[in-house]
Coordinates of C-alpha atoms in Angstrom, one line a residue:
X11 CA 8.9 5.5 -3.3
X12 CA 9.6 1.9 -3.1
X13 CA 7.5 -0.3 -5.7
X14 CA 7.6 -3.8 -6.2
X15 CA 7.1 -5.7 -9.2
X16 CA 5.8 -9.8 -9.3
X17 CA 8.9 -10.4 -6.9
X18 CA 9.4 -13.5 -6.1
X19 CA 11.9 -15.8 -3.6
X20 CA 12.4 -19.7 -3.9
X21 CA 14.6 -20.8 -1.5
X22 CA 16.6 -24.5 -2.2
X23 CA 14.2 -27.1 -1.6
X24 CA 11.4 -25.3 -3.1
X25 CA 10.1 -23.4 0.2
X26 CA 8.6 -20.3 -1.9
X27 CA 8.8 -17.6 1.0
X28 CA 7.5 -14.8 -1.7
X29 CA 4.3 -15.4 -4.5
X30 CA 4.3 -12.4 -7.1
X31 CA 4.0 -9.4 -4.6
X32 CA 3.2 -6.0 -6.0
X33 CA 3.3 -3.1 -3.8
X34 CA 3.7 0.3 -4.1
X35 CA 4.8 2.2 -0.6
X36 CA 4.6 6.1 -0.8
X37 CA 7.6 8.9 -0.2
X38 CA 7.3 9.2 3.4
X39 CA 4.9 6.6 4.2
X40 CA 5.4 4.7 7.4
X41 CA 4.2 0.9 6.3
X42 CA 3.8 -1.9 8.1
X43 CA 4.1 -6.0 7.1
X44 CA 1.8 -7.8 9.1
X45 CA 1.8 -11.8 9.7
X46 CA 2.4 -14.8 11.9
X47 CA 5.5 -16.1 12.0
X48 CA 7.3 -17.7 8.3
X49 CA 4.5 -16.0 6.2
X50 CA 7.3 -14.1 4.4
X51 CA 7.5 -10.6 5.8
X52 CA 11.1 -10.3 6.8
X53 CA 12.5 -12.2 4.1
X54 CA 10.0 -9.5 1.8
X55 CA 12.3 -6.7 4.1
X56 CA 15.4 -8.5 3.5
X57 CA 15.3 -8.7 -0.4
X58 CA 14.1 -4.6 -0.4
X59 CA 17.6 -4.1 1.4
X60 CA 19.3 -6.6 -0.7
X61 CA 20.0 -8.7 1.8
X62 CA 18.2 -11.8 -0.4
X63 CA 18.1 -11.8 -4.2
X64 CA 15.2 -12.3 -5.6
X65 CA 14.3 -15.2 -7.4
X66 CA 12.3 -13.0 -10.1
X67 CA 10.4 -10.0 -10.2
X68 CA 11.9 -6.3 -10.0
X69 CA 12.7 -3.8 -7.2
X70 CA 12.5 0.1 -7.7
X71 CA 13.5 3.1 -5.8
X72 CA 11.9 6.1 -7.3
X73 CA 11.8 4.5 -10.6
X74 CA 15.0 3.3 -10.5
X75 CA 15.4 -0.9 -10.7
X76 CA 17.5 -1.9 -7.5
X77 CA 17.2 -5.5 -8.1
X78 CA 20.7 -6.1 -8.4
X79 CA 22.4 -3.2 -6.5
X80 CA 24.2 -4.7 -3.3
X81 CA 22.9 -3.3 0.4
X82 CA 25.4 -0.8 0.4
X83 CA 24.6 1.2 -2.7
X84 CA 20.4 1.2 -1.8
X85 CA 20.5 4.2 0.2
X86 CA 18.2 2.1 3.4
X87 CA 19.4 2.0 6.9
X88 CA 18.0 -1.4 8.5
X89 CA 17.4 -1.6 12.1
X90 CA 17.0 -5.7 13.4
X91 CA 15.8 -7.5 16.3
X92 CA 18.4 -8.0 18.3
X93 CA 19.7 -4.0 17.2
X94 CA 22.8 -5.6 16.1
X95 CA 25.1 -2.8 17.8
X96 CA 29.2 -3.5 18.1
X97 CA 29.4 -4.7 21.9
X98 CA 33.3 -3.2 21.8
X99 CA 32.3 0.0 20.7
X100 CA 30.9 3.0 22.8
X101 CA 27.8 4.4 21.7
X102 CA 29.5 7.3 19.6
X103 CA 31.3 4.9 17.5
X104 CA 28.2 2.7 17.2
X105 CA 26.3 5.8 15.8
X106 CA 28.9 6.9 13.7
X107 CA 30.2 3.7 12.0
X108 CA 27.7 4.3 8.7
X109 CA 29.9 7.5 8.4
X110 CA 33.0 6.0 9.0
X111 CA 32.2 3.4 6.5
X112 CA 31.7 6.3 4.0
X113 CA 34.5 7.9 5.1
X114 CA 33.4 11.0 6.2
X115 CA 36.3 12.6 8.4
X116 CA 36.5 11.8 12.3
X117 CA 35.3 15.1 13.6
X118 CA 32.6 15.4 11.7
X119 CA 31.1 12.0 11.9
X120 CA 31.5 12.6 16.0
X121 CA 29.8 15.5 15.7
X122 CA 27.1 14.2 13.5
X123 CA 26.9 11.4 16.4
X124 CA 26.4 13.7 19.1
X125 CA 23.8 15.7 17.5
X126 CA 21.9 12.5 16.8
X127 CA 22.5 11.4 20.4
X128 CA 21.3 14.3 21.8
X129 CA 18.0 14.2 19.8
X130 CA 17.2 10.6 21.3
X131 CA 18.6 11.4 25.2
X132 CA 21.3 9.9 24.2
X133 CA 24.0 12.2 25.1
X134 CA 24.7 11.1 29.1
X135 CA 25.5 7.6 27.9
X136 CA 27.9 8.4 24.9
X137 CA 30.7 6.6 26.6
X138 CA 29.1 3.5 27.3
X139 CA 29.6 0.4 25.8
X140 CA 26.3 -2.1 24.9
X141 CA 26.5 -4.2 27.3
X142 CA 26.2 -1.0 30.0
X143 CA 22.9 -0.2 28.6
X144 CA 19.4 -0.9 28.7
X145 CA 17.2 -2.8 26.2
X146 CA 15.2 1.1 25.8
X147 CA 18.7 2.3 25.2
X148 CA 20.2 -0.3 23.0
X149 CA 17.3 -0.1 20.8
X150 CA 17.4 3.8 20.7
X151 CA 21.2 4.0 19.9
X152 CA 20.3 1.6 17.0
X153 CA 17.6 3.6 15.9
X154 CA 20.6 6.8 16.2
X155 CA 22.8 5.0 13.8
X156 CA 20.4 4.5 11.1
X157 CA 19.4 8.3 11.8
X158 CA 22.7 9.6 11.3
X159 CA 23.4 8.5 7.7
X160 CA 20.4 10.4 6.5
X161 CA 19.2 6.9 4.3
X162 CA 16.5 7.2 1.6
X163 CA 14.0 5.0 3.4
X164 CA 14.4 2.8 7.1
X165 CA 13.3 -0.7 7.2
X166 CA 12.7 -2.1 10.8
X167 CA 12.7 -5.6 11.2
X168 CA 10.6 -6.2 15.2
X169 CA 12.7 -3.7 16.2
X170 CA 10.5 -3.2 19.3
X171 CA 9.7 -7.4 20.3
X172 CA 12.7 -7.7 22.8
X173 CA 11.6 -4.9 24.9
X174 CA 8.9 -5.1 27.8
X175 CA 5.9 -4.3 27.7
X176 CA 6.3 -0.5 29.0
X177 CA 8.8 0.1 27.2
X178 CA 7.3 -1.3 23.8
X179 CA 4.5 1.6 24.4
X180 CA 7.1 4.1 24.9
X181 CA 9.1 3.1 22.2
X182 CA 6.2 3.2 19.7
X183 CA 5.0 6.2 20.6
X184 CA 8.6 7.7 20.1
X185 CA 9.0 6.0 16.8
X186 CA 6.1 7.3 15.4
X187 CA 6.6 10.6 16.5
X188 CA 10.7 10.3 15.6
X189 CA 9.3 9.1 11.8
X190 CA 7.0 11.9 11.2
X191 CA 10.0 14.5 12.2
X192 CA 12.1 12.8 9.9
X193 CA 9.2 12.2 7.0
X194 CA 11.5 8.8 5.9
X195 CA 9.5 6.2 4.0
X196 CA 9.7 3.5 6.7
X197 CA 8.5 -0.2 5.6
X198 CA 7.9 -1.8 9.9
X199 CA 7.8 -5.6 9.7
X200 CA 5.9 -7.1 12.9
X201 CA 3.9 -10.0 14.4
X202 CA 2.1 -7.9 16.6
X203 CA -1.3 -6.1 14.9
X204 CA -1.5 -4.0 17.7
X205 CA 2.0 -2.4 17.3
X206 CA 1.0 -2.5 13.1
X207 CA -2.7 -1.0 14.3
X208 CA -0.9 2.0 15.9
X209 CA 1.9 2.6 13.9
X210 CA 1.4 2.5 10.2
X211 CA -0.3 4.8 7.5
X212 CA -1.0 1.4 5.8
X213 CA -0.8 -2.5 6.4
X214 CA -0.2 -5.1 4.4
X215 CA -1.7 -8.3 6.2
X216 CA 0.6 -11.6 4.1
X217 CA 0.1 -14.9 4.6
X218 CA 2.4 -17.9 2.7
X219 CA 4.2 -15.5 0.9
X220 CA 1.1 -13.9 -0.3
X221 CA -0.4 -9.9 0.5
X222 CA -3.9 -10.9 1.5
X223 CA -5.3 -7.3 2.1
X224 CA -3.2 -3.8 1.7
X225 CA -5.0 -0.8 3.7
X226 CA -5.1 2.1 5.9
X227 CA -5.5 0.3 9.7
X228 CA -9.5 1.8 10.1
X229 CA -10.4 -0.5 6.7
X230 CA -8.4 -3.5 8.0
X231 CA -10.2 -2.9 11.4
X232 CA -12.9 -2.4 10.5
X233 CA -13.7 -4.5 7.1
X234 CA -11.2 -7.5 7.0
X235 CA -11.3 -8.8 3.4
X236 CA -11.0 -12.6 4.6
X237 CA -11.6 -14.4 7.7
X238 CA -7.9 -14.8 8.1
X239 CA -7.5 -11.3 8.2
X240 CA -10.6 -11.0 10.8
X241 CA -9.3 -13.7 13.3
X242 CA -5.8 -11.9 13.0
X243 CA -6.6 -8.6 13.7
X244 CA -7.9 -6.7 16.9
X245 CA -6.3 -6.9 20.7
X246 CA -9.2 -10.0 20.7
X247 CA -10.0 -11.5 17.5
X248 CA -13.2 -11.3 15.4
X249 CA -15.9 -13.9 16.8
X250 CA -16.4 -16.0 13.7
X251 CA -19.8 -18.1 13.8
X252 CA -21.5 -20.7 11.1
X253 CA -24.4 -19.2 9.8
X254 CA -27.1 -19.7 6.9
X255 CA -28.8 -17.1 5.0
X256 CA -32.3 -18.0 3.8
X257 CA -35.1 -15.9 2.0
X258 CA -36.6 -14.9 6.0
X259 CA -32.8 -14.0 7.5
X260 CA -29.8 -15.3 9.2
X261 CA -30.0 -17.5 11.7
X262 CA -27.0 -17.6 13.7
X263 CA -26.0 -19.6 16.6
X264 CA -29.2 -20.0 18.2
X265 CA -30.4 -16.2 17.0
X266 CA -32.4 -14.9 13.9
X267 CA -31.6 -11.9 12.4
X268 CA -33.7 -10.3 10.1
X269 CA -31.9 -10.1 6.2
X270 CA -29.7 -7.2 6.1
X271 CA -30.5 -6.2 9.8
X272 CA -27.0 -4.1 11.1
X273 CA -24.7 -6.2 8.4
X274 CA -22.3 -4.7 5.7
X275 CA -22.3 -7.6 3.3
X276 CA -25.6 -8.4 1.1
X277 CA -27.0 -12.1 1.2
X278 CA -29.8 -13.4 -0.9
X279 CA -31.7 -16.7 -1.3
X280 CA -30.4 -19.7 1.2
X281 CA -26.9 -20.2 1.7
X282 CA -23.9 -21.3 4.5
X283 CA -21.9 -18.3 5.4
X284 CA -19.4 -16.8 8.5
X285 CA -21.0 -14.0 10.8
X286 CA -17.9 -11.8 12.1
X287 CA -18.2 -9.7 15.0
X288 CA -16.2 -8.2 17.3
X289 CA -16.2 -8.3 21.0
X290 CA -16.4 -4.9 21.1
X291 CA -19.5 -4.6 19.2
X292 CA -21.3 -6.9 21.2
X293 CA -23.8 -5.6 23.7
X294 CA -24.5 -7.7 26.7
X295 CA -28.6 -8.6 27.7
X296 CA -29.6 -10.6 30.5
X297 CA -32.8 -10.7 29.1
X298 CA -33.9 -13.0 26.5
X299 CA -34.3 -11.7 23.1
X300 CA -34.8 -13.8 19.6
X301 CA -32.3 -11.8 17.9
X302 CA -29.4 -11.6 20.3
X303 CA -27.2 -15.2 20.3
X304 CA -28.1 -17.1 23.6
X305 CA -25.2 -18.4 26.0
X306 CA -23.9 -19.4 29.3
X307 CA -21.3 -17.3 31.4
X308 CA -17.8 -19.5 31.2
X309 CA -15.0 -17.2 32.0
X310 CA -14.4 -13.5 32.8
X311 CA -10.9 -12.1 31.9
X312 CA -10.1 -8.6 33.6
X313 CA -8.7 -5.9 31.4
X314 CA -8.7 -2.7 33.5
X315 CA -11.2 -0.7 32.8
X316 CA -13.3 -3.4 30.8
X317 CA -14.0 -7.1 31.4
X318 CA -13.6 -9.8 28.3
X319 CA -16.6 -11.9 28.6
X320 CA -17.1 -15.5 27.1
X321 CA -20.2 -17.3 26.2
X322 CA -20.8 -20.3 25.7
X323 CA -23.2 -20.9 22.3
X324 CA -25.3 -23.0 20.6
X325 CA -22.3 -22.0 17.8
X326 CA -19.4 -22.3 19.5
X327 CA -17.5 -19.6 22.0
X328 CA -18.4 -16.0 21.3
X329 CA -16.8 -13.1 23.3
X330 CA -17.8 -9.7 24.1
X331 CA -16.4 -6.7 26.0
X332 CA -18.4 -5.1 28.9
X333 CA -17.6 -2.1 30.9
X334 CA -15.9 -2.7 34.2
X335 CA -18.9 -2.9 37.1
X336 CA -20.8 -4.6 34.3
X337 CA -19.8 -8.6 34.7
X338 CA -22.1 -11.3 34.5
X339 CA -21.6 -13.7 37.2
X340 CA -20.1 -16.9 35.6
X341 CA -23.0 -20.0 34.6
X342 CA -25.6 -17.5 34.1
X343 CA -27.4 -17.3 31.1
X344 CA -27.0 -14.2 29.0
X345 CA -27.1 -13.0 25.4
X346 CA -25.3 -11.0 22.8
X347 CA -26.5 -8.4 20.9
X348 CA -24.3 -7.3 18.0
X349 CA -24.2 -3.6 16.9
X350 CA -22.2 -4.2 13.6
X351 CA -21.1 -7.1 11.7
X352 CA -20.0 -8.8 8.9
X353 CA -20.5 -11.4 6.4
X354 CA -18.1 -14.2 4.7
X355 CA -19.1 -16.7 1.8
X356 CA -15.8 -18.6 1.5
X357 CA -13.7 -16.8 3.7
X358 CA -14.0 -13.7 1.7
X359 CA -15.9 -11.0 2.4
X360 CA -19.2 -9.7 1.1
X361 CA -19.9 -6.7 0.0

């Protein structure tokens, strides 16, 4: 169990990359850190494997403090970006070097390799050098080393953002199987929701430093606690429309709802809040209705087996996802109907 006390980081010039996180990440749990780029999430990753010192705040594995214990006495195995794999080393040596390190005898750290090889198809190309191997492969024979010093948890730093997009899906899938086998607490720093979506028994969505929501991936889905959250999450992001409550209902972008009509968060008395919607719980009508938001046709985006739809509303651009056959031609005039939706006073959510 990792926990993490009021940890803080202040690098020279005042940049404070971490704000007082707490966090608490299960035995076993696979958990993911989720943000845009500088929010914090790697250098969070980088002081759990004591690759930063913290500025203040306290570190604990399984109740133990591990603020001050360098990398190599934490018990993590840390798998980065680039994989970080010796180019002048075959892969046997590359999967071994933890071992050797410890200094557990040749043959057995050899053996130790090939047995970890072998679990990740590995074993044709134990002779090859990196730059003889594929991105897939690289990535996989990094994924071996940290595999064959049995470590106490695995942090992943985008360990999957060099690959194409094929092999990202592969590789995730694998990952998530290979973690489960393994039953390592696994802390997965990423950029990419969908990856964090599909991946994690939990997410911790940060933002300057900061954890703006912890949860399981359904409750981020599904009930983002701010509007950052809501634009941030989902393969398209959360429409997010002006709206005003009053005593009658909300009237958003050109549509009236009646109060509490298909929404999760309570309003009462008049008021300026944020509707959130997704696209895919948008219905499309081409037949007028007061309490579906009115729009024009603008642009029609492909994605297989469904088509992204964009309107153009008396409250800005709202999107909605149709089933493939079911396209509006572009300029006509068409409405969304929302199936489920939320509401935000001050970019948080109501509830």
């Amino acid at each position: 169990m990792i926990s993490l006390h009021g940890l803080t980081k202040v690098f020279p010039g005042g940049v404070r990359a971490l704000d007082g996180i707490d966090l608490t990440v299960a035995d076993g749990e696979f958990f993911a850190l989720l943000g845009p780029s500088g929010c914090g999430k790697t250098t969070l990753l980088r002081t759990i494997a004591g690759l930063e010192t913290p500025t203040g705040g306290h570190i604990r594995f399984d109740g133990t403090d591990v603020t001050r214990l360098p990398p190599g006495d934490r018990d993590v195995a840390m798998v980065f970006q680039d994989y970080a794999i010796f180019p002048h080393m075959d892969v046997t040596a590359n999967i071994a070097y933890p071992l050797r390190i410890k200094k557990v005898p040749r043959e057995r750290r050899t053996a130790k390799a090939a047995e970890v090889a072998a679990r990740l198809s590995l074993t044709e190309l134990l002779r090859r050098r990196p730059a003889e191997l594929s991105g897939g492969q690289q990535q996989r024979v990094a994924l071996a080393r940290a595999i064959a010093c049995h470590p106490a948890a695995f942090l992943f730093d985008e360990p999957l953002s060099n690959l194409d997009a094929r092999l990202r899906l592969e590789a995730r899938t694998f990952l998530k199987r290979l973690q489960r086998e393994l039953a390592v607490t696994t802390v997965f720093v990423t950029h990419d929701q969908a990856e964090a979506l599909a991946l994690a028994d939990r997410i911790a969505v940060m933002s300057d430093g900061r954890m703006i929501q912890v949860a399981t991936p359904a409750e981020i889905f599904h009930r983002p606690a701010t509007t950052f959250v809501a634009s941030f999450i989902g393969s398209t992001p959360m429409n997010l429309l002006p709206a005003h409550a009053t005593a009658a209902g909300l009237r958003v972008a050109g549509a009236t709802f009646p109060a509490h009509r298909d929404l999760t968060g309570d309003f009462t008395g008049d008021g300026d809040l944020t509707y959130g919607v997704r696209p895919e719980y948008l219905d499309l009508s081409t037949t007028e209705r007061p309490d579906a938001i009115p729009g024009v046709v603008s642009v029609l985006e492909n994605l297989g087996t469904h088509t992204l739809v964009t309107l153009e509303s008396p409250g800005g651009i709202v999107q909605l996802v149709v089933q493939e056959g079911e396209e509006p031609e572009l300029g006509t005039h068409a409405w969304a109907v929302p199936r489920r939706a939320l509401l935000y006073r001050d970019g948080a959510l109501l509830t």
